[in-house]
Amino acid sequence: MPVARFDEAGRLAVDAALERGDAVVLPTPSPLAYVVAAKTVSAVNRAKGRPRDQPVALWEPRFEQVAPHLALDEAERRRLGWLLGVERVTALAPLATNDGAPGWLAPAARYGMALLFGVAWEPLAWLLERHAPLFVGSANRPGGLPAVDLRQVLTGFGPEVWVLDGDSLRDRARPHASTTTLRFVPGCGWEIHRRGIQDTLHATAGRSDYLADTLARADAALARRPLARRHEGRAGRQARRSRAADRDGHVLLRGPGARRARSHEV
């Protein structure tokens, strides 16, 4: 597997791979894991060794490009922008039914929901400015754990996939894992849809309910109000968990009338 460094030659190699339509493995900021990214869903899935049409997430850090296509009011759009950009979760958000997903968003949509990965990170700003939106999945083969360092990446992918080595930019003493996934349920609010590193670290620190705390921090940041005024308000009422939140693994989406859940793995 060819390894690119964070220098001019490495940038050129990764840039060229994406321009050719290939997938590349990229680091994300601690405590998140490495990801596989490409301009097409098929390239991501080919690198991961799974069916070419398996759902993946859209990576578009410019939230203003995505927001108009979501069935959220202005307050929830602002909250989602904070959750993606600051908390760095993955999110399932409802699509506007009268709009339809544009071509660049459609591959990340299933059953009227869009799977969004919004991480913005300065070391990757040059890449996202040139290539976003991208499609992204966790850096692992089917059945494996997401790679959290270069060594794990190298054992999981073939020689045709370029990897950008970001270990020196990450805090390797910290636990790393895939992101927590949140889902917005119309009429009910936000729920934890899949456990991940954010809620795990929150629980490890002995803090109170992750979702309620996160929504309260979002509201406080957006409204510039003290946290204490939000804990028992809207954030607390909307904080609830889905059945999928009680187990690690795939994000599950159920379509109208579906008899069983479908995998929506990142």
mmCIF file of C-alpha atoms in Angstrom:
data_model
loop_
_atom_site.group_PDB
_atom_site.id
_atom_site.type_symbol
_atom_site.label_atom_id
_atom_site.label_comp_id
_atom_site.label_asym_id
_atom_site.label_seq_id
_atom_site.Cartn_x
_atom_site.Cartn_y
_atom_site.Cartn_z
ATOM 1 C CA MET A 1 0.000 0.000 0.000
ATOM 2 C CA PRO A 2 1.558 3.348 -0.998
ATOM 3 C CA VAL A 3 1.894 5.763 1.920
ATOM 4 C CA ALA A 4 1.792 9.535 1.461
ATOM 5 C CA ARG A 5 3.208 11.953 3.996
ATOM 6 C CA PHE A 6 1.906 15.402 4.868
ATOM 7 C CA ASP A 7 4.280 17.138 2.476
ATOM 8 C CA GLU A 8 4.034 18.457 -1.064
ATOM 9 C CA ALA A 9 4.748 15.083 -2.672
ATOM 10 C CA GLY A 10 2.161 13.387 -0.471
ATOM 11 C CA ARG A 11 -0.475 15.944 -1.291
ATOM 12 C CA LEU A 12 0.147 15.567 -4.992
ATOM 13 C CA ALA A 13 -0.132 11.771 -4.757
ATOM 14 C CA VAL A 14 -3.424 11.841 -2.843
ATOM 15 C CA ASP A 15 -4.806 14.581 -5.058
ATOM 16 C CA ALA A 16 -3.959 12.588 -8.181
ATOM 17 C CA ALA A 17 -5.562 9.431 -6.773
ATOM 18 C CA LEU A 18 -8.828 11.250 -6.096
ATOM 19 C CA GLU A 19 -8.741 12.846 -9.545
ATOM 20 C CA ARG A 20 -8.373 9.364 -11.098
ATOM 21 C CA GLY A 21 -11.497 8.269 -9.253
ATOM 22 C CA ASP A 22 -9.638 6.076 -6.752
ATOM 23 C CA ALA A 23 -10.356 5.807 -3.043
ATOM 24 C CA VAL A 24 -7.823 7.004 -0.487
ATOM 25 C CA VAL A 25 -7.494 6.370 3.242
ATOM 26 C CA LEU A 26 -7.356 9.584 5.239
ATOM 27 C CA PRO A 27 -6.768 10.460 8.889
ATOM 28 C CA THR A 28 -9.336 12.440 10.828
ATOM 29 C CA PRO A 29 -8.758 14.347 14.065
ATOM 30 C CA SER A 30 -8.424 12.529 17.369
ATOM 31 C CA PRO A 31 -10.341 10.729 18.747
ATOM 32 C CA LEU A 32 -11.853 9.670 15.411
ATOM 33 C CA ALA A 33 -10.609 6.784 13.273
ATOM 34 C CA TYR A 34 -9.194 6.793 9.739
ATOM 35 C CA VAL A 35 -11.713 6.845 6.871
ATOM 36 C CA VAL A 36 -11.895 5.756 3.232
ATOM 37 C CA ALA A 37 -12.929 8.574 0.901
ATOM 38 C CA ALA A 38 -13.564 8.931 -2.828
ATOM 39 C CA LYS A 39 -15.600 10.891 -5.327
ATOM 40 C CA THR A 40 -17.900 7.925 -5.967
ATOM 41 C CA VAL A 41 -19.672 5.389 -3.783
ATOM 42 C CA SER A 42 -18.401 2.509 -5.897
ATOM 43 C CA ALA A 43 -14.769 3.505 -5.307
ATOM 44 C CA VAL A 44 -15.272 3.586 -1.529
ATOM 45 C CA ASN A 45 -16.965 0.199 -1.527
ATOM 46 C CA ARG A 46 -14.420 -1.351 -3.877
ATOM 47 C CA ALA A 47 -11.624 -0.331 -1.505
ATOM 48 C CA LYS A 48 -13.567 -1.765 1.436
ATOM 49 C CA GLY A 49 -14.262 -5.033 -0.399
ATOM 50 C CA ARG A 50 -18.050 -4.876 -0.266
ATOM 51 C CA PRO A 51 -20.921 -4.481 -2.775
ATOM 52 C CA ARG A 52 -20.490 -1.385 -4.919
ATOM 53 C CA ASP A 53 -23.885 0.099 -4.009
ATOM 54 C CA GLN A 54 -23.543 -0.232 -0.225
ATOM 55 C CA PRO A 55 -24.664 3.053 1.389
ATOM 56 C CA VAL A 56 -21.958 5.469 2.486
ATOM 57 C CA ALA A 57 -21.912 8.916 4.084
ATOM 58 C CA LEU A 58 -21.594 12.235 2.318
ATOM 59 C CA TRP A 59 -18.566 14.286 3.400
ATOM 60 C CA GLU A 60 -19.385 17.924 2.775
ATOM 61 C CA PRO A 61 -17.969 20.260 5.434
ATOM 62 C CA ARG A 62 -19.702 23.245 3.802
ATOM 63 C CA PHE A 63 -22.975 22.665 5.594
ATOM 64 C CA GLU A 64 -24.679 25.504 3.756
ATOM 65 C CA GLN A 65 -24.549 23.316 0.627
ATOM 66 C CA VAL A 66 -26.484 20.517 2.346
ATOM 67 C CA ALA A 67 -28.891 22.412 4.604
ATOM 68 C CA PRO A 68 -31.422 23.520 1.943
ATOM 69 C CA HIS A 69 -32.091 19.884 1.040
ATOM 70 C CA LEU A 70 -33.047 18.800 4.565
ATOM 71 C CA ALA A 71 -36.524 18.680 6.089
ATOM 72 C CA LEU A 72 -35.473 20.661 9.156
ATOM 73 C CA ASP A 73 -36.534 24.067 10.382
ATOM 74 C CA GLU A 74 -33.942 26.793 10.697
ATOM 75 C CA ALA A 75 -33.260 26.103 14.383
ATOM 76 C CA GLU A 76 -32.618 22.402 13.760
ATOM 77 C CA ARG A 77 -30.459 23.140 10.731
ATOM 78 C CA ARG A 78 -28.261 25.377 12.850
ATOM 79 C CA ARG A 79 -28.113 22.730 15.540
ATOM 80 C CA LEU A 80 -27.172 20.053 12.999
ATOM 81 C CA GLY A 81 -24.444 22.278 11.583
ATOM 82 C CA TRP A 82 -22.952 22.538 15.071
ATOM 83 C CA LEU A 83 -23.246 18.785 15.698
ATOM 84 C CA LEU A 84 -21.401 17.989 12.464
ATOM 85 C CA GLY A 85 -18.785 20.706 12.556
ATOM 86 C CA VAL A 86 -18.024 21.046 16.267
ATOM 87 C CA GLU A 87 -19.077 17.793 17.929
ATOM 88 C CA ARG A 88 -18.007 15.897 14.785
ATOM 89 C CA VAL A 89 -20.708 13.256 14.965
ATOM 90 C CA THR A 90 -22.200 11.502 11.959
ATOM 91 C CA ALA A 91 -25.866 12.356 11.454
ATOM 92 C CA LEU A 92 -28.948 10.936 9.788
ATOM 93 C CA ALA A 93 -31.211 13.795 8.738
ATOM 94 C CA PRO A 94 -34.529 13.756 6.847
ATOM 95 C CA LEU A 95 -34.549 14.966 3.261
ATOM 96 C CA ALA A 96 -37.026 17.561 2.067
ATOM 97 C CA THR A 97 -39.753 15.510 0.377
ATOM 98 C CA ASN A 98 -40.685 18.244 -2.098
ATOM 99 C CA ASP A 99 -37.098 18.720 -3.182
ATOM 100 C CA GLY A 100 -35.547 15.313 -3.770
ATOM 101 C CA ALA A 101 -31.881 14.659 -3.250
ATOM 102 C CA PRO A 102 -29.600 16.253 -5.865
ATOM 103 C CA GLY A 103 -27.278 13.911 -7.708
ATOM 104 C CA TRP A 104 -24.285 14.638 -5.494
ATOM 105 C CA LEU A 105 -26.292 13.836 -2.345
ATOM 106 C CA ALA A 106 -28.453 10.935 -3.561
ATOM 107 C CA PRO A 107 -25.849 8.153 -3.018
ATOM 108 C CA ALA A 108 -25.822 8.968 0.717
ATOM 109 C CA ALA A 109 -29.623 8.832 0.982
ATOM 110 C CA ARG A 110 -31.881 5.913 1.878
ATOM 111 C CA TYR A 111 -35.560 5.904 2.858
ATOM 112 C CA GLY A 112 -35.752 9.673 2.898
ATOM 113 C CA MET A 113 -32.750 10.110 5.200
ATOM 114 C CA ALA A 114 -29.286 11.431 4.371
ATOM 115 C CA LEU A 115 -26.194 10.127 6.159
ATOM 116 C CA LEU A 116 -23.833 13.062 6.734
ATOM 117 C CA PHE A 117 -20.196 13.252 7.824
ATOM 118 C CA GLY A 118 -19.187 16.853 8.310
ATOM 119 C CA VAL A 119 -15.733 16.810 9.876
ATOM 120 C CA ALA A 120 -13.641 19.845 9.003
ATOM 121 C CA TRP A 121 -9.965 19.630 10.008
ATOM 122 C CA GLU A 122 -7.244 22.098 9.108
ATOM 123 C CA PRO A 123 -4.688 19.487 7.917
ATOM 124 C CA LEU A 124 -7.236 18.295 5.326
ATOM 125 C CA ALA A 125 -8.609 21.714 4.356
ATOM 126 C CA TRP A 126 -6.647 21.762 1.086
ATOM 127 C CA LEU A 127 -8.074 18.392 0.069
ATOM 128 C CA LEU A 128 -11.684 19.183 0.930
ATOM 129 C CA GLU A 129 -11.493 22.553 -0.806
ATOM 130 C CA ARG A 130 -10.484 20.791 -4.019
ATOM 131 C CA HIS A 131 -12.595 17.646 -3.864
ATOM 132 C CA ALA A 132 -15.626 18.013 -1.573
ATOM 133 C CA PRO A 133 -18.210 16.673 -1.597
ATOM 134 C CA LEU A 134 -16.713 13.237 -1.127
ATOM 135 C CA PHE A 135 -18.216 9.932 -0.075
ATOM 136 C CA VAL A 136 -16.747 8.323 2.981
ATOM 137 C CA GLY A 137 -16.747 5.079 4.958
ATOM 138 C CA SER A 138 -14.855 3.715 7.924
ATOM 139 C CA ALA A 139 -11.358 2.437 7.166
ATOM 140 C CA ASN A 140 -11.950 -1.281 7.504
ATOM 141 C CA ARG A 141 -12.865 -4.354 5.515
ATOM 142 C CA PRO A 142 -16.232 -6.032 6.201
ATOM 143 C CA GLY A 143 -16.249 -7.536 9.670
ATOM 144 C CA GLY A 144 -13.144 -5.676 10.809
ATOM 145 C CA LEU A 145 -12.724 -2.803 13.216
ATOM 146 C CA PRO A 146 -12.103 0.692 11.835
ATOM 147 C CA ALA A 147 -8.387 1.459 11.619
ATOM 148 C CA VAL A 148 -7.219 3.964 14.209
ATOM 149 C CA ASP A 149 -3.553 4.244 13.147
ATOM 150 C CA LEU A 150 -1.341 3.690 10.126
ATOM 151 C CA ARG A 151 -0.326 0.184 11.180
ATOM 152 C CA GLN A 152 -3.939 -0.973 11.209
ATOM 153 C CA VAL A 153 -4.610 0.706 7.870
ATOM 154 C CA LEU A 154 -1.695 -1.111 6.252
ATOM 155 C CA THR A 155 -2.956 -4.512 7.388
ATOM 156 C CA GLY A 156 -6.460 -3.927 6.048
ATOM 157 C CA PHE A 157 -6.085 -2.588 2.512
ATOM 158 C CA GLY A 158 -4.436 -3.621 -0.710
ATOM 159 C CA PRO A 159 -1.576 -2.017 -2.640
ATOM 160 C CA GLU A 160 -3.928 -0.116 -4.927
ATOM 161 C CA VAL A 161 -5.177 2.215 -2.167
ATOM 162 C CA TRP A 162 -3.155 5.283 -1.206
ATOM 163 C CA VAL A 163 -3.106 6.199 2.492
ATOM 164 C CA LEU A 164 -2.275 9.602 3.927
ATOM 165 C CA ASP A 165 -0.276 9.068 7.119
ATOM 166 C CA GLY A 166 -1.657 11.338 9.820
ATOM 167 C CA ASP A 167 -0.406 9.568 12.935
ATOM 168 C CA SER A 168 1.957 12.404 13.845
ATOM 169 C CA LEU A 169 -0.965 14.860 13.852
ATOM 170 C CA ARG A 170 -3.116 12.796 16.189
ATOM 171 C CA ASP A 171 -2.987 12.137 19.922
ATOM 172 C CA ARG A 172 -2.168 8.437 19.813
ATOM 173 C CA ALA A 173 -2.338 8.154 23.615
ATOM 174 C CA ARG A 174 -6.117 8.668 23.455
ATOM 175 C CA PRO A 175 -8.711 5.996 22.633
ATOM 176 C CA HIS A 176 -9.934 6.240 19.026
ATOM 177 C CA ALA A 177 -12.982 4.823 17.247
ATOM 178 C CA SER A 178 -15.672 5.673 14.710
ATOM 179 C CA THR A 179 -18.036 8.554 15.353
ATOM 180 C CA THR A 180 -21.260 8.447 17.284
ATOM 181 C CA THR A 181 -24.232 8.607 14.893
ATOM 182 C CA LEU A 182 -27.230 10.762 15.767
ATOM 183 C CA ARG A 183 -30.582 10.647 13.992
ATOM 184 C CA PHE A 184 -33.307 13.252 13.774
ATOM 185 C CA VAL A 185 -36.812 11.778 14.030
ATOM 186 C CA PRO A 186 -39.509 14.214 12.857
ATOM 187 C CA GLY A 187 -41.876 15.003 15.672
ATOM 188 C CA CYS A 188 -39.581 13.515 18.294
ATOM 189 C CA GLY A 189 -36.162 15.097 17.945
ATOM 190 C CA TRP A 190 -32.652 13.708 18.137
ATOM 191 C CA GLU A 191 -31.691 10.211 19.223
ATOM 192 C CA ILE A 192 -28.503 8.199 19.433
ATOM 193 C CA HIS A 193 -28.642 5.778 16.532
ATOM 194 C CA ARG A 194 -25.235 4.138 16.878
ATOM 195 C CA ARG A 195 -22.712 4.273 19.671
ATOM 196 C CA GLY A 196 -19.309 5.740 18.888
ATOM 197 C CA ILE A 197 -16.287 7.408 20.369
ATOM 198 C CA GLN A 198 -18.013 10.621 21.479
ATOM 199 C CA ASP A 199 -20.631 9.036 23.729
ATOM 200 C CA THR A 200 -18.154 6.362 24.880
ATOM 201 C CA LEU A 201 -15.684 8.962 26.123
ATOM 202 C CA HIS A 202 -18.547 10.885 27.716
ATOM 203 C CA ALA A 203 -19.617 7.801 29.655
ATOM 204 C CA THR A 204 -16.033 6.920 30.587
ATOM 205 C CA ALA A 205 -15.650 10.367 32.128
ATOM 206 C CA GLY A 206 -18.647 9.628 34.349
ATOM 207 C CA ARG A 207 -20.781 12.401 32.928
ATOM 208 C CA SER A 208 -24.540 12.494 32.603
ATOM 209 C CA ASP A 209 -26.574 11.594 29.520
ATOM 210 C CA TYR A 210 -24.490 12.226 26.394
ATOM 211 C CA LEU A 211 -27.301 13.242 24.064
ATOM 212 C CA ALA A 212 -28.938 15.687 26.464
ATOM 213 C CA ASP A 213 -25.582 17.227 27.316
ATOM 214 C CA THR A 214 -24.556 17.532 23.671
ATOM 215 C CA LEU A 215 -27.803 19.162 22.605
ATOM 216 C CA ALA A 216 -27.548 21.523 25.555
ATOM 217 C CA ARG A 217 -24.005 22.487 24.540
ATOM 218 C CA ALA A 218 -25.171 23.021 20.972
ATOM 219 C CA ASP A 219 -28.031 25.253 22.074
ATOM 220 C CA ALA A 220 -25.797 27.185 24.448
ATOM 221 C CA ALA A 221 -23.185 27.749 21.751
ATOM 222 C CA LEU A 222 -25.752 28.831 19.189
ATOM 223 C CA ALA A 223 -27.781 31.013 21.560
ATOM 224 C CA ARG A 224 -24.815 32.047 23.729
ATOM 225 C CA ARG A 225 -26.748 31.189 26.851
ATOM 226 C CA PRO A 226 -25.533 29.444 30.031
ATOM 227 C CA LEU A 227 -25.829 25.666 29.853
ATOM 228 C CA ALA A 228 -27.905 25.530 33.024
ATOM 229 C CA ARG A 229 -30.806 27.229 31.241
ATOM 230 C CA ARG A 230 -31.012 24.474 28.613
ATOM 231 C CA HIS A 231 -30.543 21.184 30.468
ATOM 232 C CA GLU A 232 -34.176 20.848 31.516
ATOM 233 C CA GLY A 233 -35.616 22.455 28.429
ATOM 234 C CA ARG A 234 -35.866 21.373 24.857
ATOM 235 C CA ALA A 235 -32.640 19.434 24.811
ATOM 236 C CA GLY A 236 -33.688 17.319 27.760
ATOM 237 C CA ARG A 237 -37.136 16.615 26.347
ATOM 238 C CA GLN A 238 -35.799 15.596 22.950
ATOM 239 C CA ALA A 239 -33.016 13.393 24.227
ATOM 240 C CA ARG A 240 -33.975 9.799 23.669
ATOM 241 C CA ARG A 241 -32.374 6.631 22.418
ATOM 242 C CA SER A 242 -33.220 4.228 19.659
ATOM 243 C CA ARG A 243 -33.020 0.476 20.069
ATOM 244 C CA ALA A 244 -29.956 0.541 17.845
ATOM 245 C CA ALA A 245 -28.162 2.758 20.371
ATOM 246 C CA ASP A 246 -27.844 -0.125 22.812
ATOM 247 C CA ARG A 247 -25.447 -2.045 20.622
ATOM 248 C CA ASP A 248 -22.376 -1.273 18.625
ATOM 249 C CA GLY A 249 -22.284 -2.019 14.925
ATOM 250 C CA HIS A 250 -24.117 -0.964 11.799
ATOM 251 C CA VAL A 251 -26.396 2.020 11.552
ATOM 252 C CA LEU A 252 -29.832 0.634 10.766
ATOM 253 C CA LEU A 253 -32.433 2.282 8.598
ATOM 254 C CA ARG A 254 -35.921 0.952 8.139
ATOM 255 C CA GLY A 255 -37.922 2.019 5.133
ATOM 256 C CA PRO A 256 -41.690 2.352 4.971
ATOM 257 C CA GLY A 257 -43.231 -1.091 5.281
ATOM 258 C CA ALA A 258 -39.863 -2.801 5.489
ATOM 259 C CA ARG A 259 -39.819 -6.131 7.298
ATOM 260 C CA ARG A 260 -36.251 -5.908 8.401
ATOM 261 C CA ALA A 261 -33.597 -3.286 8.970
ATOM 262 C CA ARG A 262 -31.020 -2.535 6.303
ATOM 263 C CA SER A 263 -27.419 -1.797 7.013
ATOM 264 C CA HIS A 264 -26.314 1.814 6.600
ATOM 265 C CA GLU A 265 -22.720 1.334 7.685
ATOM 266 C CA VAL A 266 -20.284 4.213 7.501
#
